[in-house]
PDB file of C-alpha atoms in Angstrom:
ATOM      1  CA  UNK A   1       0.000   0.000   0.000  1.00 88.00           C
ATOM      2  CA  UNK A   2       1.358   3.451  -0.938  1.00 84.00           C
ATOM      3  CA  UNK A   3      -0.165   6.656   0.421  1.00 87.00           C
ATOM      4  CA  UNK A   4       0.799   9.929  -1.233  1.00 82.00           C
ATOM      5  CA  UNK A   5       0.563  13.222   0.665  1.00 77.00           C
ATOM      6  CA  UNK A   6       0.177  15.610  -2.268  1.00 83.00           C
ATOM      7  CA  UNK A   7       0.270  18.770  -0.166  1.00 77.00           C
ATOM      8  CA  UNK A   8       3.586  17.917   1.491  1.00 73.00           C
ATOM      9  CA  UNK A   9       4.934  16.003  -1.513  1.00 68.00           C
ATOM     10  CA  UNK A  10       5.661  12.878   0.482  1.00 73.00           C
ATOM     11  CA  UNK A  11       4.985   9.211  -0.096  1.00 71.00           C
ATOM     12  CA  UNK A  12       4.473   6.569   2.564  1.00 73.00           C
ATOM     13  CA  UNK A  13       5.182   2.952   1.703  1.00 74.00           C
ATOM     14  CA  UNK A  14       3.456   0.169   3.665  1.00 74.00           C
ATOM     15  CA  UNK A  15       4.880  -3.159   2.384  1.00 73.00           C
ATOM     16  CA  UNK A  16       3.243  -6.353   3.602  1.00 74.00           C
ATOM     17  CA  UNK A  17       3.847  -9.478   1.474  1.00 72.00           C
ATOM     18  CA  UNK A  18       1.467 -11.548   3.603  1.00 72.00           C
ATOM     19  CA  UNK A  19      -1.832 -13.309   2.910  1.00 79.00           C
ATOM     20  CA  UNK A  20      -5.149 -12.003   4.144  1.00 81.00           C
ATOM     21  CA  UNK A  21      -6.957 -15.330   3.925  1.00 76.00           C
ATOM     22  CA  UNK A  22      -8.514 -17.824   6.292  1.00 66.00           C
ATOM     23  CA  UNK A  23      -6.872 -20.765   4.514  1.00 65.00           C
ATOM     24  CA  UNK A  24      -3.393 -19.306   3.924  1.00 66.00           C
ATOM     25  CA  UNK A  25      -0.421 -18.236   6.049  1.00 60.00           C
ATOM     26  CA  UNK A  26      -1.599 -17.775   9.682  1.00 58.00           C
ATOM     27  CA  UNK A  27      -5.291 -17.491   8.744  1.00 62.00           C
ATOM     28  CA  UNK A  28      -5.576 -13.768   9.513  1.00 66.00           C
ATOM     29  CA  UNK A  29      -7.731 -11.461   7.365  1.00 73.00           C
ATOM     30  CA  UNK A  30      -6.730  -8.263   9.183  1.00 70.00           C
ATOM     31  CA  UNK A  31      -3.185  -6.921   9.598  1.00 71.00           C
ATOM     32  CA  UNK A  32      -1.481  -3.850  11.037  1.00 67.00           C
ATOM     33  CA  UNK A  33       1.208  -2.418   8.733  1.00 69.00           C
ATOM     34  CA  UNK A  34       3.868   0.089   9.780  1.00 59.00           C
ATOM     35  CA  UNK A  35       5.579   2.553   7.464  1.00 57.00           C
ATOM     36  CA  UNK A  36       8.532   0.887   5.786  1.00 55.00           C
ATOM     37  CA  UNK A  37       7.366  -2.563   6.796  1.00 51.00           C
ATOM     38  CA  UNK A  38       8.766  -2.432  10.328  1.00 50.00           C
ATOM     39  CA  UNK A  39       7.667  -5.267  12.556  1.00 52.00           C
ATOM     40  CA  UNK A  40       4.522  -4.385  14.479  1.00 55.00           C
ATOM     41  CA  UNK A  41       4.481  -4.590  18.250  1.00 61.00           C
ATOM     42  CA  UNK A  42       1.814  -7.259  18.485  1.00 73.00           C
ATOM     43  CA  UNK A  43      -0.034  -7.955  21.722  1.00 85.00           C
ATOM     44  CA  UNK A  44      -2.110 -11.121  21.647  1.00 88.00           C
ATOM     45  CA  UNK A  45      -5.567 -11.472  23.165  1.00 94.00           C
ATOM     46  CA  UNK A  46      -7.213 -14.877  23.491  1.00 94.00           C
ATOM     47  CA  UNK A  47     -10.959 -14.328  23.177  1.00 97.00           C
ATOM     48  CA  UNK A  48     -13.390 -17.108  24.093  1.00 97.00           C
ATOM     49  CA  UNK A  49     -17.027 -16.639  23.094  1.00 98.00           C
ATOM     50  CA  UNK A  50     -19.741 -18.798  24.666  1.00 98.00           C
ATOM     51  CA  UNK A  51     -23.034 -19.314  22.820  1.00 98.00           C
ATOM     52  CA  UNK A  52     -25.961 -20.144  25.097  1.00 97.00           C
ATOM     53  CA  UNK A  53     -27.412 -23.633  25.330  1.00 97.00           C
ATOM     54  CA  UNK A  54     -31.020 -22.725  24.605  1.00 96.00           C
ATOM     55  CA  UNK A  55     -33.248 -23.284  21.593  1.00 95.00           C
ATOM     56  CA  UNK A  56     -32.345 -21.097  18.606  1.00 94.00           C
ATOM     57  CA  UNK A  57     -29.218 -19.704  20.302  1.00 96.00           C
ATOM     58  CA  UNK A  58     -26.903 -20.228  17.318  1.00 96.00           C
ATOM     59  CA  UNK A  59     -26.412 -17.819  14.434  1.00 95.00           C
ATOM     60  CA  UNK A  60     -24.966 -17.604  10.934  1.00 93.00           C
ATOM     61  CA  UNK A  61     -24.434 -13.843  11.134  1.00 94.00           C
ATOM     62  CA  UNK A  62     -20.923 -12.409  11.305  1.00 94.00           C
ATOM     63  CA  UNK A  63     -20.000 -11.709  14.922  1.00 96.00           C
ATOM     64  CA  UNK A  64     -17.752  -8.770  15.778  1.00 96.00           C
ATOM     65  CA  UNK A  65     -16.061  -7.543  18.944  1.00 97.00           C
ATOM     66  CA  UNK A  66     -14.672  -4.217  20.173  1.00 96.00           C
ATOM     67  CA  UNK A  67     -12.326  -4.164  23.186  1.00 97.00           C
ATOM     68  CA  UNK A  68     -11.891  -0.987  25.239  1.00 96.00           C
ATOM     69  CA  UNK A  69      -8.859  -0.066  27.347  1.00 95.00           C
ATOM     70  CA  UNK A  70      -8.923   0.639  31.068  1.00 88.00           C
ATOM     71  CA  UNK A  71     -10.057   4.255  30.670  1.00 81.00           C
ATOM     72  CA  UNK A  72     -12.156   3.634  27.599  1.00 74.00           C
ATOM     73  CA  UNK A  73     -10.125   6.094  25.499  1.00 80.00           C
ATOM     74  CA  UNK A  74      -8.401   3.458  23.370  1.00 91.00           C
ATOM     75  CA  UNK A  75     -10.115   0.582  21.659  1.00 93.00           C
ATOM     76  CA  UNK A  76      -9.394  -2.211  19.228  1.00 93.00           C
ATOM     77  CA  UNK A  77     -11.810  -1.093  16.559  1.00 91.00           C
ATOM     78  CA  UNK A  78     -14.360  -3.531  15.194  1.00 93.00           C
ATOM     79  CA  UNK A  79     -12.858  -7.027  14.905  1.00 94.00           C
ATOM     80  CA  UNK A  80     -14.845  -9.629  12.984  1.00 94.00           C
ATOM     81  CA  UNK A  81     -14.454 -13.056  14.583  1.00 94.00           C
ATOM     82  CA  UNK A  82     -13.858 -15.003  11.396  1.00 90.00           C
ATOM     83  CA  UNK A  83     -13.901 -18.782  11.477  1.00 89.00           C
ATOM     84  CA  UNK A  84     -16.289 -19.031  14.418  1.00 93.00           C
ATOM     85  CA  UNK A  85     -19.235 -21.439  14.319  1.00 94.00           C
ATOM     86  CA  UNK A  86     -21.442 -19.920  17.058  1.00 96.00           C
ATOM     87  CA  UNK A  87     -23.732 -22.936  17.319  1.00 96.00           C
ATOM     88  CA  UNK A  88     -25.926 -23.664  20.312  1.00 96.00           C
ATOM     89  CA  UNK A  89     -23.868 -24.542  23.402  1.00 96.00           C
ATOM     90  CA  UNK A  90     -20.591 -24.062  21.531  1.00 96.00           C
ATOM     91  CA  UNK A  91     -17.395 -22.339  22.653  1.00 97.00           C
ATOM     92  CA  UNK A  92     -15.363 -20.497  19.982  1.00 96.00           C
ATOM     93  CA  UNK A  93     -11.768 -19.387  20.620  1.00 95.00           C
ATOM     94  CA  UNK A  94      -9.914 -16.646  18.725  1.00 94.00           C
ATOM     95  CA  UNK A  95      -6.339 -15.344  18.864  1.00 90.00           C
ATOM     96  CA  UNK A  96      -6.337 -11.617  18.115  1.00 91.00           C
ATOM     97  CA  UNK A  97      -3.144  -9.608  17.569  1.00 86.00           C
ATOM     98  CA  UNK A  98      -3.225  -5.843  18.112  1.00 87.00           C
ATOM     99  CA  UNK A  99      -0.558  -3.156  18.035  1.00 82.00           C
ATOM    100  CA  UNK A 100      -1.793  -1.694  21.327  1.00 87.00           C
ATOM    101  CA  UNK A 101      -1.940  -2.892  24.936  1.00 90.00           C
ATOM    102  CA  UNK A 102      -5.505  -2.552  26.257  1.00 95.00           C
ATOM    103  CA  UNK A 103      -5.523  -5.032  29.150  1.00 95.00           C
ATOM    104  CA  UNK A 104      -7.099  -4.782  31.650  1.00 96.00           C
ATOM    105  CA  UNK A 105     -10.223  -3.957  29.646  1.00 97.00           C
ATOM    106  CA  UNK A 106     -12.950  -1.636  30.889  1.00 96.00           C
ATOM    107  CA  UNK A 107     -15.631  -3.239  28.707  1.00 97.00           C
ATOM    108  CA  UNK A 108     -16.283  -4.991  25.410  1.00 97.00           C
ATOM    109  CA  UNK A 109     -18.935  -4.540  22.746  1.00 97.00           C
ATOM    110  CA  UNK A 110     -20.219  -7.549  20.865  1.00 98.00           C
ATOM    111  CA  UNK A 111     -22.662  -7.624  17.984  1.00 97.00           C
ATOM    112  CA  UNK A 112     -23.419  -9.079  14.573  1.00 96.00           C
ATOM    113  CA  UNK A 113     -24.211  -7.968  11.041  1.00 93.00           C
ATOM    114  CA  UNK A 114     -27.859  -9.074  11.194  1.00 92.00           C
ATOM    115  CA  UNK A 115     -27.842 -10.614   7.719  1.00 87.00           C
ATOM    116  CA  UNK A 116     -28.831 -14.014   6.370  1.00 80.00           C
ATOM    117  CA  UNK A 117     -31.053 -16.680   7.870  1.00 82.00           C
ATOM    118  CA  UNK A 118     -30.923 -17.522  11.573  1.00 85.00           C
ATOM    119  CA  UNK A 119     -29.437 -14.109  12.264  1.00 92.00           C
ATOM    120  CA  UNK A 120     -30.459 -13.863  15.917  1.00 95.00           C
ATOM    121  CA  UNK A 121     -27.938 -15.027  18.538  1.00 97.00           C
ATOM    122  CA  UNK A 122     -27.901 -15.754  22.267  1.00 97.00           C
ATOM    123  CA  UNK A 123     -24.546 -14.872  23.830  1.00 98.00           C
ATOM    124  CA  UNK A 124     -23.756 -16.398  27.211  1.00 98.00           C
ATOM    125  CA  UNK A 125     -20.464 -14.614  27.945  1.00 98.00           C
ATOM    126  CA  UNK A 126     -17.107 -13.467  26.576  1.00 98.00           C
ATOM    127  CA  UNK A 127     -13.783 -14.269  28.264  1.00 98.00           C
ATOM    128  CA  UNK A 128     -10.623 -12.343  27.319  1.00 98.00           C
ATOM    129  CA  UNK A 129      -7.106 -13.409  28.342  1.00 96.00           C
ATOM    130  CA  UNK A 130      -4.102 -11.186  27.651  1.00 95.00           C
ATOM    131  CA  UNK A 131      -1.009 -13.413  28.053  1.00 92.00           C
ATOM    132  CA  UNK A 132       1.267 -10.359  28.291  1.00 91.00           C
ATOM    133  CA  UNK A 133      -0.428  -9.017  31.441  1.00 93.00           C
ATOM    134  CA  UNK A 134      -1.618 -12.440  32.590  1.00 94.00           C
ATOM    135  CA  UNK A 135      -5.099 -10.988  33.229  1.00 97.00           C
ATOM    136  CA  UNK A 136      -8.176 -13.048  32.345  1.00 98.00           C
ATOM    137  CA  UNK A 137     -11.498 -11.190  32.427  1.00 98.00           C
ATOM    138  CA  UNK A 138     -15.064 -12.480  32.157  1.00 98.00           C
ATOM    139  CA  UNK A 139     -17.832 -10.374  30.586  1.00 98.00           C
ATOM    140  CA  UNK A 140     -21.276 -11.928  31.199  1.00 98.00           C
ATOM    141  CA  UNK A 141     -24.069 -11.375  28.696  1.00 98.00           C
ATOM    142  CA  UNK A 142     -26.832 -14.018  29.015  1.00 97.00           C
ATOM    143  CA  UNK A 143     -28.997 -12.167  26.533  1.00 97.00           C
ATOM    144  CA  UNK A 144     -30.283 -12.184  22.983  1.00 97.00           C
ATOM    145  CA  UNK A 145     -28.775 -10.167  20.172  1.00 97.00           C
ATOM    146  CA  UNK A 146     -31.884 -10.365  18.040  1.00 96.00           C
ATOM    147  CA  UNK A 147     -34.081  -7.610  16.648  1.00 94.00           C
ATOM    148  CA  UNK A 148     -37.142  -9.819  17.183  1.00 92.00           C
ATOM    149  CA  UNK A 149     -36.491 -10.827  20.793  1.00 92.00           C
ATOM    150  CA  UNK A 150     -36.073  -9.145  24.176  1.00 87.00           C
ATOM    151  CA  UNK A 151     -35.208  -5.454  23.634  1.00 94.00           C
ATOM    152  CA  UNK A 152     -34.319  -5.904  19.944  1.00 94.00           C
ATOM    153  CA  UNK A 153     -30.631  -4.996  20.299  1.00 96.00           C
ATOM    154  CA  UNK A 154     -28.080  -6.663  18.019  1.00 97.00           C
ATOM    155  CA  UNK A 155     -25.069  -5.116  19.796  1.00 97.00           C
ATOM    156  CA  UNK A 156     -24.439  -5.083  23.527  1.00 98.00           C
ATOM    157  CA  UNK A 157     -21.970  -3.443  25.891  1.00 97.00           C
ATOM    158  CA  UNK A 158     -20.590  -6.019  28.318  1.00 98.00           C
ATOM    159  CA  UNK A 159     -18.887  -5.203  31.613  1.00 97.00           C
ATOM    160  CA  UNK A 160     -16.537  -7.366  33.618  1.00 97.00           C
ATOM    161  CA  UNK A 161     -17.636  -9.447  36.572  1.00 98.00           C
ATOM    162  CA  UNK A 162     -14.600  -8.532  38.665  1.00 97.00           C
ATOM    163  CA  UNK A 163     -15.083 -11.419  41.098  1.00 97.00           C
ATOM    164  CA  UNK A 164     -14.257 -13.821  38.243  1.00 97.00           C
ATOM    165  CA  UNK A 165     -10.993 -12.122  37.273  1.00 97.00           C
ATOM    166  CA  UNK A 166      -8.004 -14.486  37.219  1.00 97.00           C
ATOM    167  CA  UNK A 167      -4.267 -13.884  37.161  1.00 95.00           C
ATOM    168  CA  UNK A 168      -2.346 -16.203  34.864  1.00 92.00           C
ATOM    169  CA  UNK A 169       1.362 -16.685  34.241  1.00 90.00           C
ATOM    170  CA  UNK A 170       2.621 -13.742  32.201  1.00 92.00           C
ATOM    171  CA  UNK A 171       3.728 -14.509  28.679  1.00 91.00           C
ATOM    172  CA  UNK A 172       5.476 -12.292  26.173  1.00 90.00           C
ATOM    173  CA  UNK A 173       4.852 -11.902  22.430  1.00 88.00           C
ATOM    174  CA  UNK A 174       7.480 -13.337  20.097  1.00 91.00           C
ATOM    175  CA  UNK A 175       7.757 -13.735  16.345  1.00 90.00           C
ATOM    176  CA  UNK A 176       9.403 -16.821  14.869  1.00 94.00           C
ATOM    177  CA  UNK A 177      10.699 -17.051  11.298  1.00 94.00           C
ATOM    178  CA  UNK A 178      11.534 -20.457   9.831  1.00 95.00           C
ATOM    179  CA  UNK A 179      13.616 -20.767   6.651  1.00 95.00           C
ATOM    180  CA  UNK A 180      13.388 -23.943   4.577  1.00 95.00           C
ATOM    181  CA  UNK A 181      16.230 -24.260   2.064  1.00 95.00           C
ATOM    182  CA  UNK A 182      15.549 -24.331  -1.666  1.00 94.00           C
ATOM    183  CA  UNK A 183      17.102 -27.764  -2.164  1.00 93.00           C
ATOM    184  CA  UNK A 184      15.132 -30.372  -4.073  1.00 89.00           C
ATOM    185  CA  UNK A 185      12.621 -32.102  -1.768  1.00 90.00           C
ATOM    186  CA  UNK A 186      13.658 -29.838   1.125  1.00 94.00           C
ATOM    187  CA  UNK A 187      10.049 -29.225   2.163  1.00 93.00           C
ATOM    188  CA  UNK A 188       7.815 -31.338   4.366  1.00 92.00           C
ATOM    189  CA  UNK A 189       4.278 -31.550   5.683  1.00 88.00           C
ATOM    190  CA  UNK A 190       5.200 -33.714   8.654  1.00 90.00           C
ATOM    191  CA  UNK A 191       4.298 -32.287  12.068  1.00 91.00           C
ATOM    192  CA  UNK A 192       7.213 -30.044  13.083  1.00 94.00           C
ATOM    193  CA  UNK A 193       7.904 -29.528  16.782  1.00 96.00           C
ATOM    194  CA  UNK A 194      10.247 -27.161  18.570  1.00 97.00           C
ATOM    195  CA  UNK A 195      11.335 -26.631  22.155  1.00 97.00           C
ATOM    196  CA  UNK A 196      13.028 -23.404  23.258  1.00 97.00           C
ATOM    197  CA  UNK A 197      15.633 -23.398  26.042  1.00 97.00           C
ATOM    198  CA  UNK A 198      16.582 -20.427  28.220  1.00 95.00           C
ATOM    199  CA  UNK A 199      18.432 -19.602  31.423  1.00 93.00           C
ATOM    200  CA  UNK A 200      15.289 -20.080  33.517  1.00 94.00           C
ATOM    201  CA  UNK A 201      13.856 -23.172  31.888  1.00 95.00           C
ATOM    202  CA  UNK A 202      12.346 -24.423  28.667  1.00 95.00           C
ATOM    203  CA  UNK A 203       9.027 -24.376  26.866  1.00 95.00           C
ATOM    204  CA  UNK A 204       6.731 -27.316  26.366  1.00 93.00           C
ATOM    205  CA  UNK A 205       6.741 -28.932  22.945  1.00 95.00           C
ATOM    206  CA  UNK A 206       5.348 -26.460  20.390  1.00 95.00           C
ATOM    207  CA  UNK A 207       3.686 -27.774  17.225  1.00 93.00           C
ATOM    208  CA  UNK A 208       4.343 -25.324  14.395  1.00 93.00           C
ATOM    209  CA  UNK A 209       2.097 -26.742  11.691  1.00 88.00           C
ATOM    210  CA  UNK A 210      -1.275 -28.041  12.851  1.00 81.00           C
ATOM    211  CA  UNK A 211      -3.208 -29.798  10.083  1.00 75.00           C
ATOM    212  CA  UNK A 212       0.119 -30.801   8.490  1.00 75.00           C
ATOM    213  CA  UNK A 213       0.677 -27.481   6.754  1.00 83.00           C
ATOM    214  CA  UNK A 214       3.570 -27.633   4.263  1.00 87.00           C
ATOM    215  CA  UNK A 215       6.968 -26.086   4.836  1.00 92.00           C
ATOM    216  CA  UNK A 216       7.767 -25.398   1.186  1.00 92.00           C
ATOM    217  CA  UNK A 217      11.298 -25.243  -0.298  1.00 94.00           C
ATOM    218  CA  UNK A 218      12.743 -21.730  -0.368  1.00 93.00           C
ATOM    219  CA  UNK A 219       9.835 -20.280   1.632  1.00 92.00           C
ATOM    220  CA  UNK A 220       9.983 -18.390   4.937  1.00 91.00           C
ATOM    221  CA  UNK A 221       7.191 -19.221   7.369  1.00 92.00           C
ATOM    222  CA  UNK A 222       6.303 -16.794  10.148  1.00 89.00           C
ATOM    223  CA  UNK A 223       4.625 -17.583  13.457  1.00 90.00           C
ATOM    224  CA  UNK A 224       3.508 -15.564  16.455  1.00 87.00           C
ATOM    225  CA  UNK A 225       3.650 -17.109  19.904  1.00 89.00           C
ATOM    226  CA  UNK A 226       3.500 -16.190  23.570  1.00 90.00           C
ATOM    227  CA  UNK A 227       6.342 -17.461  25.736  1.00 94.00           C
ATOM    228  CA  UNK A 228       6.954 -17.279  29.496  1.00 93.00           C
ATOM    229  CA  UNK A 229      10.014 -15.477  30.827  1.00 93.00           C
ATOM    230  CA  UNK A 230      12.800 -17.989  30.213  1.00 94.00           C
ATOM    231  CA  UNK A 231      15.668 -15.530  30.531  1.00 93.00           C
ATOM    232  CA  UNK A 232      18.103 -15.415  27.646  1.00 93.00           C
ATOM    233  CA  UNK A 233      17.621 -18.183  25.111  1.00 95.00           C
ATOM    234  CA  UNK A 234      20.536 -20.452  24.335  1.00 95.00           C
ATOM    235  CA  UNK A 235      19.159 -23.127  21.995  1.00 96.00           C
ATOM    236  CA  UNK A 236      16.197 -24.474  20.039  1.00 97.00           C
ATOM    237  CA  UNK A 237      15.501 -28.153  19.585  1.00 97.00           C
ATOM    238  CA  UNK A 238      13.567 -29.013  16.391  1.00 97.00           C
ATOM    239  CA  UNK A 239      12.241 -32.362  15.181  1.00 95.00           C
ATOM    240  CA  UNK A 240       9.463 -34.146  13.308  1.00 92.00           C
ATOM    241  CA  UNK A 241       7.761 -37.496  13.802  1.00 82.00           C
ATOM    242  CA  UNK A 242       8.432 -38.849  10.262  1.00 76.00           C
ATOM    243  CA  UNK A 243       4.862 -40.139  10.008  1.00 66.00           C
ATOM    244  CA  UNK A 244       4.395 -39.161   6.371  1.00 68.00           C
ATOM    245  CA  UNK A 245       6.188 -40.569   3.301  1.00 68.00           C
ATOM    246  CA  UNK A 246       8.972 -38.221   2.234  1.00 73.00           C
ATOM    247  CA  UNK A 247       8.874 -36.532   5.621  1.00 84.00           C
ATOM    248  CA  UNK A 248      12.483 -35.335   5.441  1.00 92.00           C
ATOM    249  CA  UNK A 249      13.089 -31.612   5.878  1.00 95.00           C
ATOM    250  CA  UNK A 250      16.118 -29.429   5.139  1.00 96.00           C
ATOM    251  CA  UNK A 251      16.057 -26.580   7.648  1.00 97.00           C
ATOM    252  CA  UNK A 252      18.207 -23.530   6.964  1.00 96.00           C
ATOM    253  CA  UNK A 253      17.644 -21.492  10.125  1.00 96.00           C
ATOM    254  CA  UNK A 254      15.203 -19.990  12.617  1.00 97.00           C
ATOM    255  CA  UNK A 255      14.977 -16.492  14.086  1.00 95.00           C
ATOM    256  CA  UNK A 256      13.135 -15.452  17.252  1.00 95.00           C
ATOM    257  CA  UNK A 257      12.325 -11.802  17.987  1.00 92.00           C
ATOM    258  CA  UNK A 258      10.607 -10.245  20.970  1.00 90.00           C
ATOM    259  CA  UNK A 259       8.028  -7.939  19.367  1.00 84.00           C
ATOM    260  CA  UNK A 260       8.139  -5.540  22.326  1.00 81.00           C
ATOM    261  CA  UNK A 261      11.847  -4.872  22.898  1.00 83.00           C
ATOM    262  CA  UNK A 262      13.104  -6.284  19.547  1.00 85.00           C
ATOM    263  CA  UNK A 263      15.595  -8.700  21.154  1.00 90.00           C
ATOM    264  CA  UNK A 264      16.573 -11.134  18.406  1.00 92.00           C
ATOM    265  CA  UNK A 265      18.105 -14.605  18.425  1.00 95.00           C
ATOM    266  CA  UNK A 266      19.342 -16.501  15.372  1.00 95.00           C
ATOM    267  CA  UNK A 267      19.572 -20.297  15.209  1.00 97.00           C
ATOM    268  CA  UNK A 268      21.462 -21.679  12.203  1.00 97.00           C
ATOM    269  CA  UNK A 269      21.011 -25.260  11.064  1.00 97.00           C
ATOM    270  CA  UNK A 270      21.609 -25.987   7.344  1.00 96.00           C
ATOM    271  CA  UNK A 271      21.074 -29.707   7.938  1.00 96.00           C
ATOM    272  CA  UNK A 272      18.599 -32.404   6.992  1.00 95.00           C
ATOM    273  CA  UNK A 273      16.085 -33.736   9.466  1.00 94.00           C
ATOM    274  CA  UNK A 274      15.691 -36.976   7.561  1.00 92.00           C
ATOM    275  CA  UNK A 275      16.160 -40.646   8.390  1.00 89.00           C
ATOM    276  CA  UNK A 276      17.562 -41.203   4.885  1.00 88.00           C
ATOM    277  CA  UNK A 277      19.824 -38.153   4.446  1.00 89.00           C
ATOM    278  CA  UNK A 278      22.921 -36.613   6.034  1.00 90.00           C
ATOM    279  CA  UNK A 279      23.565 -38.456   9.332  1.00 93.00           C
ATOM    280  CA  UNK A 280      20.007 -39.898   9.383  1.00 90.00           C
ATOM    281  CA  UNK A 281      18.930 -37.764  12.362  1.00 93.00           C
ATOM    282  CA  UNK A 282      15.443 -36.235  12.571  1.00 93.00           C
ATOM    283  CA  UNK A 283      16.271 -34.072  15.611  1.00 95.00           C
ATOM    284  CA  UNK A 284      18.509 -30.977  15.526  1.00 97.00           C
ATOM    285  CA  UNK A 285      19.671 -28.671  18.301  1.00 97.00           C
ATOM    286  CA  UNK A 286      20.668 -25.149  17.260  1.00 97.00           C
ATOM    287  CA  UNK A 287      22.702 -22.787  19.430  1.00 96.00           C
ATOM    288  CA  UNK A 288      21.584 -19.174  19.733  1.00 95.00           C
ATOM    289  CA  UNK A 289      23.600 -16.502  17.953  1.00 92.00           C
ATOM    290  CA  UNK A 290      23.337 -12.730  17.734  1.00 82.00           C
ATOM    291  CA  UNK A 291      24.148  -9.532  19.663  1.00 79.00           C
ATOM    292  CA  UNK A 292      21.781 -10.301  22.553  1.00 74.00           C
ATOM    293  CA  UNK A 293      23.298 -13.717  23.209  1.00 76.00           C
ATOM    294  CA  UNK A 294      25.615 -14.390  26.115  1.00 58.00           C
ATOM    295  CA  UNK A 295      27.575 -17.569  26.554  1.00 48.00           C
ATOM    296  CA  UNK A 296      25.159 -19.179  28.966  1.00 47.00           C
ATOM    297  CA  UNK A 297      26.375 -22.694  28.313  1.00 46.00           C
ATOM    298  CA  UNK A 298      29.833 -21.628  27.183  1.00 45.00           C
ATOM    299  CA  UNK A 299      31.947 -22.667  30.149  1.00 41.00           C
ATOM    300  CA  UNK A 300      34.565 -25.256  29.256  1.00 41.00           C
ATOM    301  CA  UNK A 301      36.358 -27.446  31.716  1.00 40.00           C
ATOM    302  CA  UNK A 302      39.789 -28.997  31.324  1.00 40.00           C
ATOM    303  CA  UNK A 303      42.282 -30.860  33.490  1.00 41.00           C
ATOM    304  CA  UNK A 304      46.005 -30.100  33.761  1.00 41.00           C
ATOM    305  CA  UNK A 305      48.094 -32.991  35.082  1.00 43.00           C
ATOM    306  CA  UNK A 306      51.550 -32.393  36.552  1.00 43.00           C
ATOM    307  CA  UNK A 307      53.866 -35.241  37.634  1.00 46.00           C
ATOM    308  CA  UNK A 308      53.903 -35.597  41.383  1.00 46.00           C
ATOM    309  CA  UNK A 309      51.129 -33.054  41.885  1.00 42.00           C
ATOM    310  CA  UNK A 310      47.377 -33.254  42.303  1.00 41.00           C
ATOM    311  CA  UNK A 311      45.546 -32.503  39.083  1.00 41.00           C
ATOM    312  CA  UNK A 312      44.109 -29.019  38.955  1.00 42.00           C
ATOM    313  CA  UNK A 313      41.062 -27.762  37.143  1.00 41.00           C
ATOM    314  CA  UNK A 314      40.929 -24.629  35.085  1.00 41.00           C
ATOM    315  CA  UNK A 315      37.932 -22.911  33.580  1.00 41.00           C
ATOM    316  CA  UNK A 316      37.826 -21.122  30.253  1.00 39.00           C
ATOM    317  CA  UNK A 317      34.816 -18.803  29.860  1.00 39.00           C
TER     318      UNK A 317
END
């Protein structure tokens, strides 16, 4: 996108090079773009929407949500909850990335477009968790959004039931880039797992490609994730389960970046994860590199032996 300011004779370039599609990339159909293509400071919100378990509660209308900051001055704008089913008694979960921190929220608005058949909807409640603040808030509704029922409203303002507020473990937003080399048959659609190690611990196993999404040769895949405070990272462990025929994968490298403070870690590989290639290993461990890396695991131990003396130890850091 290019915006031209004719009066001041300036042009603003907003490069993206990402899909806006439910069935491509990360499934997002809305993106924030900064001038020059700088990485956005993304804060994730996990929104859980509960449809009531009463007759006719479900809807086919498009549901949208607006989240308001603590003082109500800032808000998310209207966010359409694409991919939701909103059937009777169903719970729908959405991961929403915004370039602004709103948590804790003062209120939310929820509504629908009121088009199509079965447009009325009974909303039980909305729960919003912000991993960055660790705050989980519950916004009860227990009402119809239907022009033919109750008060006829199709949008409602919901306020938090403070007694239900929960404090979760804080997590921080990170972006992960994965480079697959352009070698022949370098790609794979096998389930790819990673585990990230830091000074304070390690993550659980993280599945990068649910539904066996392909890692294509020569293509960079990008992921957003929330991670607990692990201190400085020192390695990533990557592997696949070789369930599928031709499951081998030639990984070039991975990069992790904290989207808040821009700390960046590089993990070079340039090896096969393939039972029939290279050294036949399907697990690789990559050491962190980059300006923010310290030698966490870099201590080396050696022994010096002198005739007639007790061996001494020396440490090289």
